CSV table of C-alpha atoms in Angstrom, one decimal:
chain,number,residue,atom,x,y,z
A,171,LYS,CA,-73.7,83.8,-290.6
A,172,LEU,CA,-71.2,86.7,-290.6
A,173,ASN,CA,-72.6,89.5,-293.0
A,174,GLU,CA,-70.5,92.6,-294.5
A,175,SER,CA,-70.6,94.7,-291.6
A,176,ALA,CA,-68.9,91.8,-289.4
A,177,GLN,CA,-72.0,91.3,-287.5
A,178,LEU,CA,-73.6,87.8,-286.7
A,179,VAL,CA,-77.2,87.8,-288.1
A,180,THR,CA,-79.5,84.9,-287.9
A,181,GLY,CA,-83.1,85.0,-289.1
A,182,ILE,CA,-86.2,83.4,-287.5
A,183,HIS,CA,-88.7,82.1,-289.9
A,184,CYS,CA,-87.0,84.5,-292.7
A,185,ARG,CA,-84.0,84.6,-294.7
A,186,VAL,CA,-81.2,86.5,-293.7
A,187,ASP,CA,-80.5,88.1,-297.0
A,188,HIS,CA,-84.2,88.4,-297.9
A,189,ALA,CA,-85.6,89.4,-294.5
A,190,TRP,CA,-87.7,92.4,-295.6
A,191,GLU,CA,-89.0,90.5,-298.6
A,192,ASP,CA,-90.2,87.7,-296.3
A,193,MET,CA,-91.7,90.0,-293.7
A,194,ARG,CA,-93.3,92.1,-296.3
A,195,ALA,CA,-95.0,88.9,-298.2
A,196,VAL,CA,-96.6,88.1,-294.8
A,197,GLN,CA,-98.0,91.4,-294.3
A,198,GLU,CA,-99.4,91.3,-298.1
A,199,ARG,CA,-100.8,88.1,-297.5
A,200,PHE,CA,-103.0,89.3,-295.0
A,201,GLY,CA,-103.6,92.7,-296.3
A,202,LYS,CA,-101.9,94.5,-293.3
A,203,THR,CA,-99.0,96.9,-295.0
A,204,ASP,CA,-100.3,100.0,-293.2
A,205,GLY,CA,-99.1,101.4,-290.0
A,206,VAL,CA,-96.3,99.9,-287.9
A,207,VAL,CA,-94.4,97.3,-290.2
A,208,ALA,CA,-91.7,96.0,-287.6
A,209,LEU,CA,-90.8,96.5,-283.9
A,210,HIS,CA,-87.2,96.8,-282.5
A,211,ALA,CA,-85.7,95.4,-279.3
A,212,TYR,CA,-82.2,95.1,-278.2
A,213,GLN,CA,-80.1,93.2,-275.2
A,214,SER,CA,-76.9,93.9,-273.9
A,215,PHE,CA,-74.2,92.2,-271.7
A,216,ARG,CA,-71.6,93.1,-269.4
A,217,GLU,CA,-68.1,94.1,-271.0
A,218,ARG,CA,-66.1,91.0,-271.7
A,219,GLU,CA,-68.5,88.7,-270.1
A,220,VAL,CA,-69.5,86.8,-273.2
A,221,THR,CA,-67.9,86.1,-276.7
A,222,PRO,CA,-69.7,87.2,-279.7
A,223,GLU,CA,-70.8,83.7,-280.7
A,224,GLN,CA,-72.1,83.2,-277.3
A,225,CYS,CA,-74.0,86.6,-277.2
A,226,HIS,CA,-75.6,85.8,-280.6
A,227,GLU,CA,-76.5,82.3,-279.4
A,228,ILE,CA,-78.4,83.7,-276.4
A,229,GLY,CA,-80.1,86.2,-278.5
A,230,VAL,CA,-81.3,83.6,-280.9
A,231,ALA,CA,-82.7,81.6,-277.9
A,232,LEU,CA,-84.5,84.8,-276.4
A,233,ALA,CA,-86.0,85.6,-279.9
A,234,ARG,CA,-87.4,82.0,-280.2
A,235,ARG,CA,-88.7,82.1,-276.7
A,236,VAL,CA,-90.5,85.3,-277.0
A,237,TRP,CA,-91.6,85.7,-280.4
A,238,GLY,CA,-90.5,82.8,-282.3
A,239,LYS,CA,-94.1,80.9,-282.3
A,240,ARG,CA,-95.8,83.5,-284.1
A,241,PHE,CA,-93.7,86.1,-285.7
A,242,GLN,CA,-90.7,86.5,-287.8
A,243,VAL,CA,-87.6,87.8,-286.1
A,244,LEU,CA,-84.1,89.1,-287.5
A,245,VAL,CA,-81.4,88.8,-284.7
A,246,ALA,CA,-78.1,90.7,-285.4
A,247,THR,CA,-75.1,90.9,-283.0
A,248,HIS,CA,-73.2,93.9,-283.0
A,249,MET,CA,-69.5,94.1,-281.9
A,250,ASN,CA,-68.7,97.7,-282.4
A,251,THR,CA,-68.5,98.7,-278.7
A,252,ASP,CA,-67.1,97.4,-275.5
A,253,ASN,CA,-70.7,95.9,-274.5
A,254,LEU,CA,-71.6,93.0,-277.0
A,255,HIS,CA,-75.4,93.5,-277.7
A,256,ASN,CA,-78.3,92.0,-279.8
A,257,HIS,CA,-80.6,93.7,-281.9
A,258,PHE,CA,-84.2,92.3,-282.8
A,259,VAL,CA,-86.5,93.4,-285.5
A,260,ILE,CA,-89.8,91.7,-285.3
A,261,ASN,CA,-92.5,91.5,-287.9
A,262,SER,CA,-95.6,93.1,-286.7
A,263,VAL,CA,-97.8,90.9,-288.7
A,264,SER,CA,-97.8,87.1,-287.4
A,265,TYR,CA,-97.2,84.6,-290.0
A,266,VAL,CA,-99.6,82.1,-288.5
A,267,ASP,CA,-102.8,83.9,-288.2
A,268,GLY,CA,-102.3,87.3,-289.4
A,269,LYS,CA,-102.8,89.4,-286.3
A,270,LYS,CA,-100.8,92.5,-285.5
A,271,TYR,CA,-98.3,92.4,-282.7
A,272,GLU,CA,-100.2,93.7,-279.5
A,273,GLN,CA,-98.0,96.4,-277.9
A,274,ARG,CA,-98.6,96.7,-274.0
A,275,ARG,CA,-96.9,98.6,-271.3
A,276,SER,CA,-96.0,95.3,-269.5
A,277,GLN,CA,-93.9,94.0,-272.4
A,278,TYR,CA,-90.7,95.5,-271.3
A,279,ALA,CA,-91.0,94.0,-268.0
A,280,GLU,CA,-91.9,90.3,-269.5
A,281,PHE,CA,-89.1,91.0,-272.3
A,282,ARG,CA,-86.5,91.7,-269.3
A,283,ALA,CA,-87.7,88.8,-267.3
A,284,ALA,CA,-87.2,86.4,-270.0
A,285,SER,CA,-83.8,87.8,-270.7
A,286,ASP,CA,-82.7,87.5,-267.0
A,287,LYS,CA,-84.0,84.0,-266.9
A,288,LEU,CA,-82.0,82.9,-269.9
A,289,CYS,CA,-78.9,84.7,-268.8
A,290,ARG,CA,-79.0,82.9,-265.4
A,291,GLU,CA,-79.2,79.7,-267.2
A,292,TYR,CA,-76.0,80.5,-268.8
A,293,GLY,CA,-74.4,81.7,-265.5
A,294,LEU,CA,-74.3,85.3,-266.6
A,295,SER,CA,-74.9,88.5,-264.4
A,296,VAL,CA,-78.1,90.1,-264.6
A,297,VAL,CA,-79.2,93.9,-263.3
A,298,GLU,CA,-81.0,93.2,-259.9
A,299,GLN,CA,-82.2,96.7,-259.5
A,300,PRO,CA,-81.7,99.2,-262.4
A,301,LYS,CA,-81.0,102.8,-261.2
A,302,ALA,CA,-82.2,105.7,-263.0
A,303,LYS,CA,-80.4,108.8,-263.8
A,304,GLU,CA,-82.7,110.8,-261.6
A,305,PRO,CA,-85.1,109.9,-258.9
A,306,ALA,CA,-88.3,108.3,-260.4
A,307,ARG,CA,-91.7,110.0,-260.2
A,308,TYR,CA,-93.2,107.0,-258.5
A,309,ALA,CA,-90.5,107.3,-255.7
A,310,ARG,CA,-91.2,110.7,-255.0
A,311,MET,CA,-94.8,109.8,-254.7
A,312,ARG,CA,-94.3,107.0,-252.5
A,313,GLU,CA,-92.2,109.5,-250.3
A,314,ALA,CA,-95.1,112.2,-250.2
A,315,ILE,CA,-97.6,109.4,-249.2
A,316,ASP,CA,-95.4,108.1,-246.4
A,317,GLN,CA,-95.0,111.7,-245.0
A,318,ALA,CA,-98.7,112.4,-245.2
A,319,CYS,CA,-99.4,109.2,-243.3
A,320,GLU,CA,-97.0,110.1,-240.5
A,321,ASP,CA,-98.8,113.4,-240.3
A,322,ALA,CA,-102.5,112.7,-240.6
A,323,SER,CA,-105.1,110.6,-238.9
A,324,THR,CA,-108.2,111.4,-240.7
A,325,ALA,CA,-108.8,111.2,-244.8
A,326,GLU,CA,-109.3,115.1,-244.9
A,327,ASP,CA,-105.8,115.9,-243.2
A,328,PHE,CA,-104.2,113.3,-245.5
A,329,HIS,CA,-105.4,115.2,-248.4
A,330,ARG,CA,-104.1,118.4,-246.9
A,331,ALA,CA,-100.7,116.8,-245.9
A,332,LEU,CA,-100.3,115.7,-249.6
A,333,TYR,CA,-101.6,119.2,-250.9
A,334,ARG,CA,-98.8,120.7,-248.8
A,335,GLN,CA,-96.0,118.6,-250.4
A,336,GLY,CA,-97.4,119.6,-253.9
A,337,TYR,CA,-99.9,116.6,-254.7
A,338,ILE,CA,-103.5,116.3,-255.4
A,339,PHE,CA,-105.1,113.1,-253.8
A,340,GLY,CA,-108.2,111.9,-256.0
A,341,SER,CA,-110.4,109.3,-254.2
A,342,ASP,CA,-113.9,110.0,-256.0
A,343,PRO,CA,-116.2,107.2,-255.1
A,344,ASN,CA,-117.7,107.3,-258.6
A,345,ARG,CA,-114.2,106.3,-259.9
A,346,ARG,CA,-112.8,102.7,-260.1
A,347,TYR,CA,-109.4,103.7,-258.8
A,348,ALA,CA,-107.9,106.4,-256.4
A,349,THR,CA,-105.2,108.4,-258.0
A,350,ILE,CA,-102.4,110.9,-257.2
A,351,ARG,CA,-101.1,113.8,-259.4
A,352,ALA,CA,-98.8,116.8,-259.1
A,353,ARG,CA,-100.2,120.2,-258.5
A,354,ASP,CA,-98.3,121.8,-261.2
A,355,GLY,CA,-99.7,119.5,-263.9
A,356,GLY,CA,-98.8,116.2,-265.3
A,357,ARG,CA,-100.8,112.8,-265.4
A,358,ALA,CA,-102.5,111.2,-262.6
A,359,VAL,CA,-101.0,107.8,-261.3
A,360,ARG,CA,-103.3,105.1,-260.0
A,361,LEU,CA,-102.4,104.1,-256.3
A,362,TYR,CA,-101.8,100.4,-257.2
A,363,ARG,CA,-99.1,101.3,-259.7
A,364,LEU,CA,-97.0,102.5,-256.4
A,365,GLY,CA,-97.4,98.9,-254.9
A,366,GLU,CA,-99.5,97.1,-252.6
A,367,GLU,CA,-98.5,99.1,-249.4
A,368,TYR,CA,-99.5,102.3,-251.0
A,369,ASP,CA,-103.2,101.2,-252.4
A,370,LEU,CA,-106.2,102.9,-250.8
A,371,ALA,CA,-106.9,100.0,-248.3
A,372,ALA,CA,-103.2,100.2,-247.0
A,373,ILE,CA,-103.3,104.0,-246.6
A,374,ASP,CA,-106.8,103.7,-244.9
A,375,ASP,CA,-105.4,100.9,-242.3
A,376,ARG,CA,-102.1,103.4,-241.6
A,377,LEU,CA,-104.5,106.5,-240.9
A,378,ARG,CA,-106.7,104.3,-238.7
A,379,GLY,CA,-103.8,103.3,-236.7
A,380,ASN,CA,-102.6,107.0,-236.2
A,381,TYR,CA,-106.4,108.0,-235.2
A,382,LEU,CA,-106.3,105.3,-232.4
A,383,LEU,CA,-103.0,106.8,-231.1
A,384,TYR,CA,-103.5,110.4,-231.6
A,385,GLY,CA,-106.9,111.0,-232.3
A,386,PRO,CA,-108.6,113.4,-235.1
A,387,ARG,CA,-106.2,116.6,-234.5
A,388,MET,CA,-103.1,114.8,-235.2
A,389,TYR,CA,-102.3,117.0,-238.3
A,390,GLU,CA,-103.1,120.2,-236.3
A,391,LEU,CA,-100.7,119.2,-233.6
A,392,LYS,CA,-97.9,118.6,-235.9
A,393,HIS,CA,-98.8,121.6,-238.2
A,394,PRO,CA,-100.5,124.4,-236.3
A,395,PRO,CA,-102.1,127.1,-238.2
A,396,GLN,CA,-100.2,130.4,-238.0
A,397,GLN,CA,-103.1,133.0,-237.5
A,398,TYR,CA,-102.7,136.9,-236.6
A,399,THR,CA,-104.7,137.8,-233.5
A,400,PRO,CA,-105.4,141.4,-233.2
A,401,LYS,CA,-104.4,143.2,-230.0
A,402,ARG,CA,-107.2,143.2,-227.4
A,403,TYR,CA,-107.9,146.4,-225.5
A,404,ARG,CA,-109.4,145.5,-222.1
A,405,PRO,CA,-111.8,148.0,-221.0
A,406,GLN,CA,-111.6,150.1,-217.7
A,407,ASN,CA,-112.4,148.3,-214.4
A,408,THR,CA,-112.4,144.9,-215.8
A,409,TYR,CA,-110.5,143.2,-213.2
A,410,ALA,CA,-112.2,145.1,-210.3
A,411,GLY,CA,-112.8,142.9,-207.3
A,412,LYS,CA,-110.8,140.0,-208.8
A,413,GLY,CA,-108.0,138.2,-207.3
A,414,VAL,CA,-104.4,138.2,-208.8
A,415,LEU,CA,-104.4,134.6,-209.8
A,416,GLN,CA,-107.7,135.0,-211.6
A,417,ILE,CA,-106.6,138.1,-213.3
A,418,PHE,CA,-103.3,136.1,-214.4
A,419,PHE,CA,-105.3,133.4,-216.2
A,420,GLU,CA,-107.6,135.7,-217.9
A,421,VAL,CA,-104.8,137.9,-219.1
A,422,PHE,CA,-102.5,135.1,-220.4
A,423,PHE,CA,-105.1,132.0,-221.3
A,424,GLY,CA,-108.2,134.2,-222.0
A,425,GLU,CA,-111.5,132.4,-222.8
A,426,SER,CA,-109.5,129.1,-224.0
A,427,GLN,CA,-107.4,128.6,-221.1
A,428,MET,CA,-107.7,124.8,-221.1
A,429,HIS,CA,-106.7,124.7,-224.6
A,430,ARG,CA,-103.7,127.0,-224.4
A,431,LEU,CA,-102.5,125.0,-221.3
A,432,TYR,CA,-102.8,121.8,-223.3
A,433,LEU,CA,-100.6,123.3,-225.9
A,434,TYR,CA,-98.2,124.3,-223.6
A,435,TYR,CA,-97.7,120.8,-222.2
A,436,CYS,CA,-97.6,119.6,-225.7
A,437,TYR,CA,-94.6,122.1,-226.6
A,438,GLN,CA,-92.9,120.9,-223.3
A,439,LEU,CA,-93.1,117.3,-224.0
A,440,GLY,CA,-91.9,117.6,-227.5
A,441,ILE,CA,-95.0,116.5,-229.2
A,442,LEU,CA,-95.3,119.9,-231.0
A,443,PRO,CA,-92.5,121.2,-233.1
A,444,LYS,CA,-90.7,124.2,-231.6
A,445,LYS,CA,-90.6,125.7,-234.9
A,446,GLN,CA,-93.1,125.4,-237.8
A,447,GLN,CA,-91.5,123.2,-240.9
A,448,PRO,CA,-91.1,125.1,-244.0
A,449,ARG,CA,-93.6,124.1,-246.7
A,450,ILE,CA,-91.6,122.7,-249.6
A,451,ASN,CA,-93.5,122.1,-252.7
A,452,ARG,CA,-90.9,119.4,-254.4
A,453,PRO,CA,-92.7,118.7,-257.7
A,454,GLU,CA,-92.9,122.5,-258.6
A,455,LEU,CA,-89.3,123.0,-257.5
A,456,GLU,CA,-88.2,120.2,-259.7
A,457,HIS,CA,-90.1,121.8,-262.5
A,458,ILE,CA,-88.4,125.2,-261.9
A,459,TRP,CA,-84.9,123.7,-261.6
A,460,LYS,CA,-85.3,121.2,-264.5
A,461,GLY,CA,-82.6,121.7,-267.0
A,462,THR,CA,-80.6,124.1,-264.9
A,463,GLU,CA,-77.6,121.8,-265.2
A,464,LYS,CA,-77.8,121.7,-268.8
A,465,ILE,CA,-78.0,125.6,-269.0
A,466,LEU,CA,-74.9,125.9,-266.7
A,467,ALA,CA,-73.1,123.3,-269.0
A,468,GLU,CA,-74.0,125.5,-272.1
A,469,HIS,CA,-72.7,128.8,-270.5
A,470,ALA,CA,-69.5,127.2,-269.3
A,471,PHE,CA,-69.0,125.8,-272.7
A,472,VAL,CA,-69.4,129.2,-274.4
A,473,HIS,CA,-67.4,130.9,-271.7
A,474,ASP,CA,-64.6,128.7,-271.6
A,475,HIS,CA,-64.1,128.5,-275.4
A,476,LYS,CA,-64.6,132.4,-275.6
A,477,PHE,CA,-66.8,132.2,-279.0
A,478,PRO,CA,-67.2,135.6,-280.4
A,479,SER,CA,-70.1,134.8,-282.3
A,480,LEU,CA,-72.9,132.2,-283.0
A,481,GLN,CA,-71.3,131.2,-286.4
A,482,ALA,CA,-68.2,130.4,-284.3
A,483,ILE,CA,-70.0,127.9,-282.2
A,484,VAL,CA,-71.4,126.4,-285.4
A,485,ASP,CA,-67.9,126.2,-287.0
A,486,TYR,CA,-66.9,124.5,-284.0
A,487,ARG,CA,-69.5,122.0,-283.9
A,488,LYS,CA,-68.5,121.2,-287.6
A,489,GLY,CA,-64.9,120.3,-286.5
A,490,LEU,CA,-66.4,118.0,-283.7
A,491,SER,CA,-68.4,116.3,-286.3
A,492,ARG,CA,-65.0,115.5,-288.2
A,493,GLN,CA,-63.3,114.4,-285.4
A,494,LEU,CA,-66.1,112.0,-284.6
A,495,GLU,CA,-66.0,110.6,-288.1
A,496,THR,CA,-62.2,110.1,-287.8
A,497,LEU,CA,-62.2,108.3,-284.4
A,498,ALA,CA,-65.3,106.3,-285.4
A,499,ALA,CA,-63.6,105.0,-288.6
A,500,GLN,CA,-60.3,104.2,-286.2
A,501,ARG,CA,-62.5,102.3,-283.9
A,502,ALA,CA,-64.3,100.1,-286.7
A,503,GLU,CA,-60.7,99.2,-288.0
A,504,ILE,CA,-59.6,98.1,-284.7
A,505,VAL,CA,-62.9,96.0,-284.2
A,506,LYS,CA,-62.3,94.2,-287.6
A,507,GLN,CA,-58.8,93.4,-286.4
A,508,MET,CA,-59.8,92.1,-283.1
A,509,ARG,CA,-62.1,89.5,-285.1
A,510,ARG,CA,-58.8,87.7,-286.5
A,511,LYS,CA,-57.5,84.6,-284.6
A,512,ASP,CA,-54.1,86.2,-284.2
A,513,ALA,CA,-55.4,89.7,-283.0
A,514,PRO,CA,-53.0,91.3,-280.3
A,515,PRO,CA,-54.7,91.6,-276.8
A,516,GLU,CA,-53.8,95.5,-276.7
A,517,LEU,CA,-56.5,96.0,-279.4
A,518,ALA,CA,-59.1,95.8,-276.7
A,519,ASP,CA,-57.5,98.8,-274.8
A,520,ARG,CA,-57.0,100.9,-277.9
A,521,ARG,CA,-60.7,100.3,-278.6
A,522,ALA,CA,-61.5,101.4,-274.8
A,523,VAL,CA,-59.6,104.6,-275.2
A,524,LEU,CA,-61.3,105.5,-278.5
A,525,THR,CA,-64.8,104.9,-277.0
A,526,CYS,CA,-64.1,107.3,-274.1
A,527,LYS,CA,-62.8,110.0,-276.7
A,528,ILE,CA,-66.0,109.5,-278.9
A,529,ALA,CA,-68.3,109.6,-275.9
A,530,GLU,CA,-66.4,112.9,-274.5
A,531,LEU,CA,-66.7,114.5,-278.1
A,532,ARG,CA,-70.6,113.4,-278.5
A,533,LYS,CA,-71.1,114.9,-275.1
A,534,GLU,CA,-69.6,118.1,-276.2
A,535,ASP,CA,-71.5,118.2,-279.4
A,536,LYS,CA,-74.7,117.8,-277.7
A,537,ILE,CA,-73.8,120.8,-275.4
A,538,ALA,CA,-72.9,122.9,-278.4
A,539,GLU,CA,-76.1,122.1,-280.2
A,540,GLY,CA,-78.0,122.8,-277.2
A,541,ALA,CA,-76.1,126.4,-276.7
A,542,ILE,CA,-76.9,127.2,-280.6
A,543,LYS,CA,-80.6,126.5,-280.2
A,544,ARG,CA,-80.9,128.5,-276.9
A,545,ILE,CA,-79.1,131.6,-278.5
A,546,GLN,CA,-81.4,131.3,-281.5
A,547,ARG,CA,-84.5,131.1,-279.3
A,548,THR,CA,-83.3,134.1,-277.1
A,549,ARG,CA,-82.6,136.0,-280.3
A,550,GLU,CA,-86.0,135.3,-281.7
A,551,SER,CA,-87.7,136.0,-278.3
A,552,ASN,CA,-85.8,139.6,-278.3
A,553,ARG,CA,-87.0,140.1,-281.6
A,554,ILE,CA,-90.6,139.7,-281.0
A,555,ASP,CA,-90.3,141.7,-277.7
A,556,ARG,CA,-89.2,144.5,-279.6
A,557,GLU,CA,-91.8,144.5,-282.3
A,558,ASN,CA,-94.6,144.3,-279.6
A,559,ARG,CA,-93.1,147.2,-277.7
A,560,MET,CA,-92.8,149.7,-280.8
A,561,PRO,CA,-96.2,151.4,-281.7
A,562,GLN,CA,-98.2,150.6,-284.5
A,563,HIS,CA,-99.2,153.8,-285.5
A,564,PRO,CA,-96.9,156.6,-284.3
A,565,ARG,CA,-98.4,159.9,-284.0
A,566,PRO,CA,-97.0,162.7,-286.2
A,567,ARG,CA,-95.2,165.5,-284.4
A,568,ARG,CA,-96.5,168.7,-284.4
A,569,ARG,CA,-94.6,172.0,-284.8
A,570,ARG,CA,-93.9,174.0,-281.5
A,571,ARG,CA,-95.5,177.0,-283.4
A,572,GLU,CA,-98.8,175.3,-284.1
A,573,GLN,CA,-98.8,174.2,-280.3
A,574,GLU,CA,-98.1,177.9,-279.3
A,575,ARG,CA,-101.0,179.2,-281.6
A,576,GLU,CA,-103.6,176.9,-279.9
């Protein structure tokens, strides 16, 4: 069915025009009208890869496969962007047994796997390795564990190596799972979530291999401690009656002459680094620099437009809102024309141009909103700081004559 918004809509175990009434009736029948009443999911496709009808057909098939056996689902296909996509509204109460929809962390992966399988059946492309906008927290933890395993051969040194990189390793025998978390806070992550290669047994195997090759002092060899040794003043007549070679070894090697000779050959063979590596606490640095790009973008936005006051930024943002409304209306009109059978092909290019303009204006509007909030927070902080600096009970000034009399 094609509704008033020019969207393809299908109801599974519910009527399209009365979907809410049908879902609410199931909730009232089982006495579960509180809390979450519905859930939302979506599915998108590559640009110009499917037709609206095919997109809707796949969405309905996916909804029947994932939820159709127990829940009511409303499937709507949106065609207002270059990428066709489906929206799913799922009733939180099952029409079969009245049980609530169980929400788990693994549902996203299960839903994505079902969608990919269905798209492959239709011969469509799928995202094999989705990339995030920034490095994942789990990926940084894996890198830290790999680096610690390269530097340590014992469990104690492994903990030290992770702490050196800004992480705390928890392997309490009274707890079921070993964890890792950043030193500056954040939730602890269980090792099995990082993969089989990073569980406690795999780490023990890697440390055991290092121990067989390098012994128990592998970490000290790669990261020798920097200690200050006070200068020794030798007493008089210390070397009386000793040969030149014996005096040479005592002066340059001291009591631990074999250990110093061992370190000398380690440096010559390249086992020990010539310079100690700088200690970088990656989680703390990321926390410090988080949002720096946003602050710089807001500063450049205010500087380039030369706003004289905060109200000028507010007025500029109102103008952006009006432009966005105008462009959105134009794009909606083009989308309506594209649904006609005799629609010219250049409409798709016009829609793409409008979509790019809308995206740029929305990005600029978001920067303007952030600049307004940051200026307001700065002003409020300065006001509180001035109030704290002012004395609460100022002393009355005494006249100079009274001071002279005293």
